Short mmCIF file of C-alpha atoms and ligand atoms in Angstrom, two decimals:
data_model
loop_
_atom_site.label_atom_id
_atom_site.label_comp_id
_atom_site.label_asym_id
_atom_site.label_seq_id
_atom_site.Cartn_x
_atom_site.Cartn_y
_atom_site.Cartn_z
CA MET A 1 10.69 44.37 55.22
CA ALA A 2 7.13 45.61 55.60
CA THR A 3 5.35 45.23 58.95
CA HIS A 4 1.60 44.81 59.18
CA LEU A 5 -0.78 44.87 62.19
CA LEU A 6 -3.78 42.60 61.37
CA THR A 7 -7.00 41.69 63.10
CA GLY A 8 -9.08 38.69 62.26
CA ALA A 9 -6.16 36.45 61.14
CA SER A 10 -7.73 33.26 62.74
CA SER A 11 -10.52 32.87 60.14
CA GLY A 12 -11.81 33.67 56.65
CA ILE A 13 -10.56 36.73 54.84
CA GLY A 14 -8.09 37.65 57.58
CA ALA A 15 -6.55 34.23 57.60
CA ALA A 16 -6.13 34.32 53.76
CA LEU A 17 -4.56 37.76 54.02
CA ALA A 18 -2.19 36.76 56.81
CA HIS A 19 -1.08 33.74 54.80
CA ALA A 20 -0.44 35.86 51.68
CA LEU A 21 1.66 38.34 53.62
CA HIS A 22 3.47 35.66 55.61
CA ASP A 23 4.26 33.68 52.37
CA ARG A 24 5.95 36.77 50.88
CA GLY A 25 8.09 37.29 53.98
CA ASP A 26 6.40 40.42 55.53
CA ALA A 27 6.48 40.81 59.30
CA LEU A 28 3.13 40.22 60.99
CA VAL A 29 1.77 41.58 64.23
CA LEU A 30 -1.49 39.63 64.85
CA LEU A 31 -4.23 40.63 67.27
CA ALA A 32 -5.95 37.67 68.90
CA ARG A 33 -8.97 37.89 71.18
CA HIS A 34 -7.49 35.65 73.87
CA ALA A 35 -4.23 33.73 74.75
CA ASP A 36 -5.36 30.39 73.31
CA ARG A 37 -6.13 32.03 69.93
CA ALA A 38 -2.75 33.80 70.06
CA ALA A 39 -1.03 30.43 70.60
CA GLU A 40 -2.83 29.04 67.52
CA LEU A 41 -1.73 32.03 65.45
CA THR A 42 1.85 31.62 66.59
CA ALA A 43 1.76 28.03 65.40
CA ALA A 44 0.09 28.86 62.08
CA PHE A 45 2.34 31.88 61.30
CA PRO A 46 5.89 31.12 62.54
CA GLY A 47 7.84 34.30 63.33
CA ALA A 48 4.71 36.39 63.74
CA THR A 49 4.24 38.52 66.80
CA THR A 50 0.86 38.03 68.59
CA LEU A 51 -0.92 40.48 70.79
CA VAL A 52 -3.94 39.68 72.92
CA GLY A 53 -6.85 42.15 72.83
CA ASP A 54 -10.60 41.70 72.79
CA LEU A 55 -12.27 43.89 70.18
CA GLU A 56 -15.51 43.67 72.17
CA ARG A 57 -13.73 45.78 74.84
CA PRO A 58 -11.91 48.53 72.99
CA GLU A 59 -11.53 50.47 76.28
CA THR A 60 -8.99 47.78 77.33
CA LEU A 61 -6.85 47.89 74.21
CA GLU A 62 -4.54 50.78 75.29
CA ALA A 63 -3.56 48.91 78.45
CA SER A 64 -3.31 45.46 76.77
CA ILE A 65 -1.44 46.24 73.55
CA GLY A 66 -0.63 50.01 73.57
CA GLY A 67 2.91 49.46 74.90
CA SER A 68 3.64 46.51 72.58
CA LEU A 69 3.15 47.97 69.14
CA PRO A 70 6.13 48.35 66.83
CA GLU A 71 7.62 51.78 66.24
CA ARG A 72 6.90 51.56 62.58
CA LEU A 73 3.87 50.04 60.81
CA ASP A 74 3.49 49.91 57.08
CA SER A 75 -0.17 48.98 57.51
CA VAL A 76 -2.94 48.31 59.91
CA LEU A 77 -5.40 45.87 58.41
CA HIS A 78 -8.82 45.82 60.06
CA VAL A 79 -10.41 42.64 59.05
CA ALA A 80 -12.08 41.21 62.25
CA GLY A 81 -15.82 41.56 62.28
CA VAL A 82 -19.13 40.16 63.63
CA VAL A 83 -22.65 39.89 62.27
CA ASP A 84 -26.00 39.27 63.99
CA LEU A 85 -29.00 39.33 61.61
CA GLY A 86 -32.53 40.24 62.66
CA PRO A 87 -35.31 42.73 62.10
CA VAL A 88 -35.21 45.92 64.14
CA ALA A 89 -38.35 44.53 65.82
CA ASP A 90 -36.30 41.81 67.38
CA LEU A 91 -32.67 43.04 67.74
CA ARG A 92 -31.79 43.66 71.33
CA PRO A 93 -29.24 46.15 72.71
CA ASP A 94 -26.58 43.52 73.10
CA ALA A 95 -26.61 42.75 69.37
CA TRP A 96 -26.41 46.47 68.54
CA HIS A 97 -23.62 46.97 71.09
CA ARG A 98 -21.57 44.02 69.77
CA ALA A 99 -21.82 45.13 66.14
CA LEU A 100 -21.03 48.76 66.87
CA THR A 101 -18.17 47.89 69.26
CA VAL A 102 -16.34 45.15 67.27
CA ASN A 103 -16.99 46.57 63.81
CA LEU A 104 -16.57 50.33 64.55
CA ALA A 105 -15.41 51.45 67.98
CA ALA A 106 -12.59 48.90 68.13
CA PRO A 107 -11.07 49.70 64.70
CA ALA A 108 -11.18 53.45 65.69
CA GLU A 109 -9.39 52.75 68.94
CA LEU A 110 -6.84 50.38 67.35
CA THR A 111 -6.15 52.97 64.67
CA ARG A 112 -5.64 55.65 67.31
CA LEU A 113 -3.13 53.57 69.15
CA ALA A 114 -1.24 52.64 65.94
CA LEU A 115 -1.16 56.12 64.36
CA PRO A 116 2.30 57.20 65.62
CA ALA A 117 3.83 53.97 64.13
CA LEU A 118 1.84 54.55 60.86
CA ARG A 119 2.96 58.08 60.59
CA SER A 120 6.59 57.01 61.09
CA ALA A 121 6.41 54.61 58.17
CA GLY A 122 4.03 56.54 55.90
CA GLY A 123 1.71 53.57 56.36
CA ARG A 124 -1.69 52.57 55.14
CA VAL A 125 -4.88 51.79 57.05
CA VAL A 126 -7.15 49.20 55.37
CA PHE A 127 -10.73 48.73 56.56
CA VAL A 128 -12.51 45.68 55.39
CA ASN A 129 -16.04 46.98 55.12
CA SER A 130 -18.91 45.27 53.26
CA GLY A 131 -21.53 45.83 50.57
CA ALA A 132 -23.78 46.33 53.62
CA GLY A 133 -21.70 49.52 54.37
CA LEU A 134 -23.14 51.02 51.19
CA ALA A 135 -26.73 49.83 51.28
CA ALA A 136 -28.78 48.41 54.19
CA SER A 137 -31.19 45.56 53.52
CA ALA A 138 -33.99 44.23 55.82
CA ASP A 139 -32.55 42.27 58.79
CA TRP A 140 -29.09 43.77 58.36
CA SER A 141 -29.63 47.03 60.33
CA ALA A 142 -27.02 46.63 63.14
CA TYR A 143 -24.30 45.21 60.90
CA ALA A 144 -24.95 47.80 58.13
CA ALA A 145 -25.04 50.66 60.69
CA SER A 146 -21.62 49.52 61.95
CA LYS A 147 -20.25 49.37 58.43
CA PHE A 148 -21.79 52.71 57.36
CA GLY A 149 -19.99 54.14 60.45
CA LEU A 150 -16.78 52.41 59.48
CA ARG A 151 -16.96 54.25 56.11
CA ALA A 152 -17.29 57.52 57.92
CA LEU A 153 -14.31 56.66 60.15
CA ALA A 154 -12.21 55.86 57.00
CA ASP A 155 -13.20 59.01 55.19
CA ALA A 156 -12.56 61.32 58.14
CA LEU A 157 -9.30 59.62 58.89
CA ARG A 158 -8.15 59.97 55.24
CA SER A 159 -8.65 63.70 55.42
CA GLU A 160 -7.02 64.08 58.84
CA GLU A 161 -3.90 62.00 58.16
CA ARG A 162 -3.09 62.85 54.52
CA SER A 163 -0.60 65.57 55.42
CA ALA A 164 1.04 63.11 57.82
CA GLY A 165 1.57 60.64 54.94
CA VAL A 166 -0.89 58.01 56.13
CA ARG A 167 -3.09 56.52 53.47
CA VAL A 168 -6.56 54.97 54.00
CA THR A 169 -8.37 52.33 51.88
CA THR A 170 -11.82 50.87 52.35
CA VAL A 171 -12.53 47.51 50.66
CA TYR A 172 -16.23 46.61 50.30
CA PRO A 173 -16.52 42.82 49.65
CA GLY A 174 -19.78 41.24 48.67
CA ARG A 175 -20.62 37.76 50.09
CA THR A 176 -17.40 35.82 50.56
CA ALA A 177 -17.02 32.15 51.24
CA THR A 178 -15.95 32.20 54.94
CA PRO A 179 -17.17 30.82 58.26
CA MET A 180 -19.01 34.13 58.73
CA GLN A 181 -20.92 33.63 55.49
CA LYS A 182 -21.82 30.10 56.51
CA ARG A 183 -23.28 31.50 59.75
CA VAL A 184 -25.13 34.14 57.83
CA HIS A 185 -26.79 31.44 55.67
CA GLU A 186 -27.71 29.58 58.91
CA GLN A 187 -29.33 32.73 60.26
CA GLU A 188 -31.10 33.26 56.93
CA GLY A 189 -32.28 29.62 56.84
CA ALA A 190 -30.65 29.22 53.46
CA GLU A 191 -28.56 26.42 52.00
CA TYR A 192 -24.87 27.33 51.83
CA ASP A 193 -22.75 26.68 48.73
CA GLU A 194 -19.27 28.13 49.16
CA ASP A 195 -18.70 27.97 45.37
CA ALA A 196 -21.47 30.57 44.86
CA TRP A 197 -19.51 33.31 46.61
CA ILE A 198 -16.27 35.27 46.31
CA ARG A 199 -13.15 33.37 47.40
CA PRO A 200 -11.37 35.00 50.37
CA GLU A 201 -8.17 35.02 48.25
CA SER A 202 -9.88 37.36 45.71
CA VAL A 203 -10.61 39.88 48.52
CA VAL A 204 -6.97 39.47 49.51
CA THR A 205 -5.87 40.40 46.03
CA ALA A 206 -7.77 43.67 46.28
CA VAL A 207 -6.19 44.47 49.67
CA LEU A 208 -2.68 43.70 48.33
CA THR A 209 -3.25 45.86 45.29
CA ALA A 210 -4.00 48.81 47.59
CA LEU A 211 -1.01 47.96 49.85
CA ASP A 212 1.45 47.64 46.97
CA LEU A 213 0.42 50.64 44.88
CA PRO A 214 3.24 53.07 44.28
CA ARG A 215 2.91 56.29 46.23
CA ASP A 216 2.17 58.52 43.11
CA ALA A 217 -1.37 57.04 43.20
CA ASP A 218 -3.85 56.07 45.89
CA LEU A 219 -6.71 53.58 46.06
CA THR A 220 -9.36 54.85 48.44
CA ASP A 221 -12.37 52.66 47.90
CA LEU A 222 -12.62 49.20 46.33
CA ARG A 223 -15.90 47.32 45.71
CA VAL A 224 -15.45 43.57 45.22
CA ARG A 225 -18.56 41.92 43.83
CA PRO A 226 -19.28 38.22 43.14
CA GLY A 227 -18.21 37.56 39.60
CA LEU A 228 -20.51 34.67 38.86
N1 NAP B 301 -17.75 36.77 54.58
C1 NAP B 301 -18.46 37.69 54.01
O1 NAP B 301 -19.38 37.42 53.19
C2 NAP B 301 -18.11 39.15 54.14
C3 NAP B 301 -18.67 40.05 53.26
C4 NAP B 301 -18.38 41.44 53.37
C5 NAP B 301 -17.59 41.81 54.40
N2 NAP B 301 -17.05 40.97 55.27
C6 NAP B 301 -16.23 41.44 56.34
O2 NAP B 301 -14.90 40.88 56.22
C7 NAP B 301 -14.30 40.76 57.54
C8 NAP B 301 -13.85 39.37 57.79
O3 NAP B 301 -15.07 38.51 57.67
P1 NAP B 301 -14.91 36.93 57.59
O4 NAP B 301 -16.03 36.48 56.73
O5 NAP B 301 -13.54 36.49 57.27
O6 NAP B 301 -15.32 36.50 59.09
P2 NAP B 301 -14.91 35.25 59.99
O7 NAP B 301 -14.48 34.13 59.21
O8 NAP B 301 -16.11 35.07 60.94
O9 NAP B 301 -13.66 35.82 60.88
C9 NAP B 301 -13.89 36.89 61.78
C10 NAP B 301 -12.63 37.21 62.44
O10 NAP B 301 -12.89 38.32 63.41
C11 NAP B 301 -12.29 37.94 64.65
N3 NAP B 301 -13.02 38.49 65.80
C12 NAP B 301 -14.39 38.58 65.91
N4 NAP B 301 -14.66 39.14 67.11
C13 NAP B 301 -13.47 39.44 67.74
C14 NAP B 301 -13.15 40.06 68.93
N5 NAP B 301 -14.05 40.38 69.82
N6 NAP B 301 -11.77 40.23 69.20
C15 NAP B 301 -10.86 39.80 68.37
N7 NAP B 301 -11.15 39.24 67.13
C16 NAP B 301 -12.45 39.06 66.84
C17 NAP B 301 -12.45 36.42 64.74
O11 NAP B 301 -11.61 35.91 65.75
P3 NAP B 301 -12.00 34.51 66.46
O12 NAP B 301 -11.47 33.38 65.61
O13 NAP B 301 -11.31 34.59 67.81
O14 NAP B 301 -13.56 34.51 66.59
C18 NAP B 301 -12.07 36.01 63.29
O15 NAP B 301 -10.69 36.01 63.15
C19 NAP B 301 -15.40 41.25 58.48
O16 NAP B 301 -15.12 42.62 58.84
C20 NAP B 301 -16.70 41.14 57.75
O17 NAP B 301 -17.60 42.08 58.23
C21 NAP B 301 -17.33 39.63 55.22
#
């Protein structure tokens, strides 16, 4: 049975991915930001292991979860993320710090902690990036910078860990109908119509395709654009 460590399972793309993996009987290790969220995840995904760690404080992750990771991991799925929109003229250091910490430094630290288990299983690291990780638009500077950095993390990691049998995939979704996208519309002052955007389940299909690919081939980068 495959074992996956997943962030962001409480909402949006991460919740859809956790449901898909849980439904097919894979073992889940779910990172929650606090104990109440962990209890909700335990109820939503019976049999899953939950770990408590705040991605806004990556310097605490080694102490909080480092000793609780399984010995083998078939994948680490970095899905959690945050976005704060605003022009550079207005964005304060706390917004920059939050984006760069949750979206970049925390995935790096979690990957570092999980690498021994990934190497043992010949596992795969999946980074859920964004179209904003490929091109930065006005008002998206902090988020886009964090996602550009996430691409750099993925590309360097892929080169470093290839000989150890660890694969690395980045998925770049366009706008996807999740609570985050609803909040983005609120920040943009735009009306939100979830039917206009990618369904989280379609992003999940892309992630599962990378996870399930036979080892003679590799999927390194997947762009998922709205189809309508
Ligand atoms: N939605 C889109 O249009 C879109 C497009 C491209 C890429 N993406 C990317 O896709 C990923 C998932 O986005 P989504 O739309 O599904 O977002 P979402 O619905 O807002 O879910 C975000 C998840 O991240 C978790 N999280 C945030 N801060 C955390 C922290 N400090 N510690 C632990 N967990 C934390 C949240 O946990 P809590 O429930 O505890 O808050 C939640 O589970 C993100 O990386 C995002 O950048 C989204």
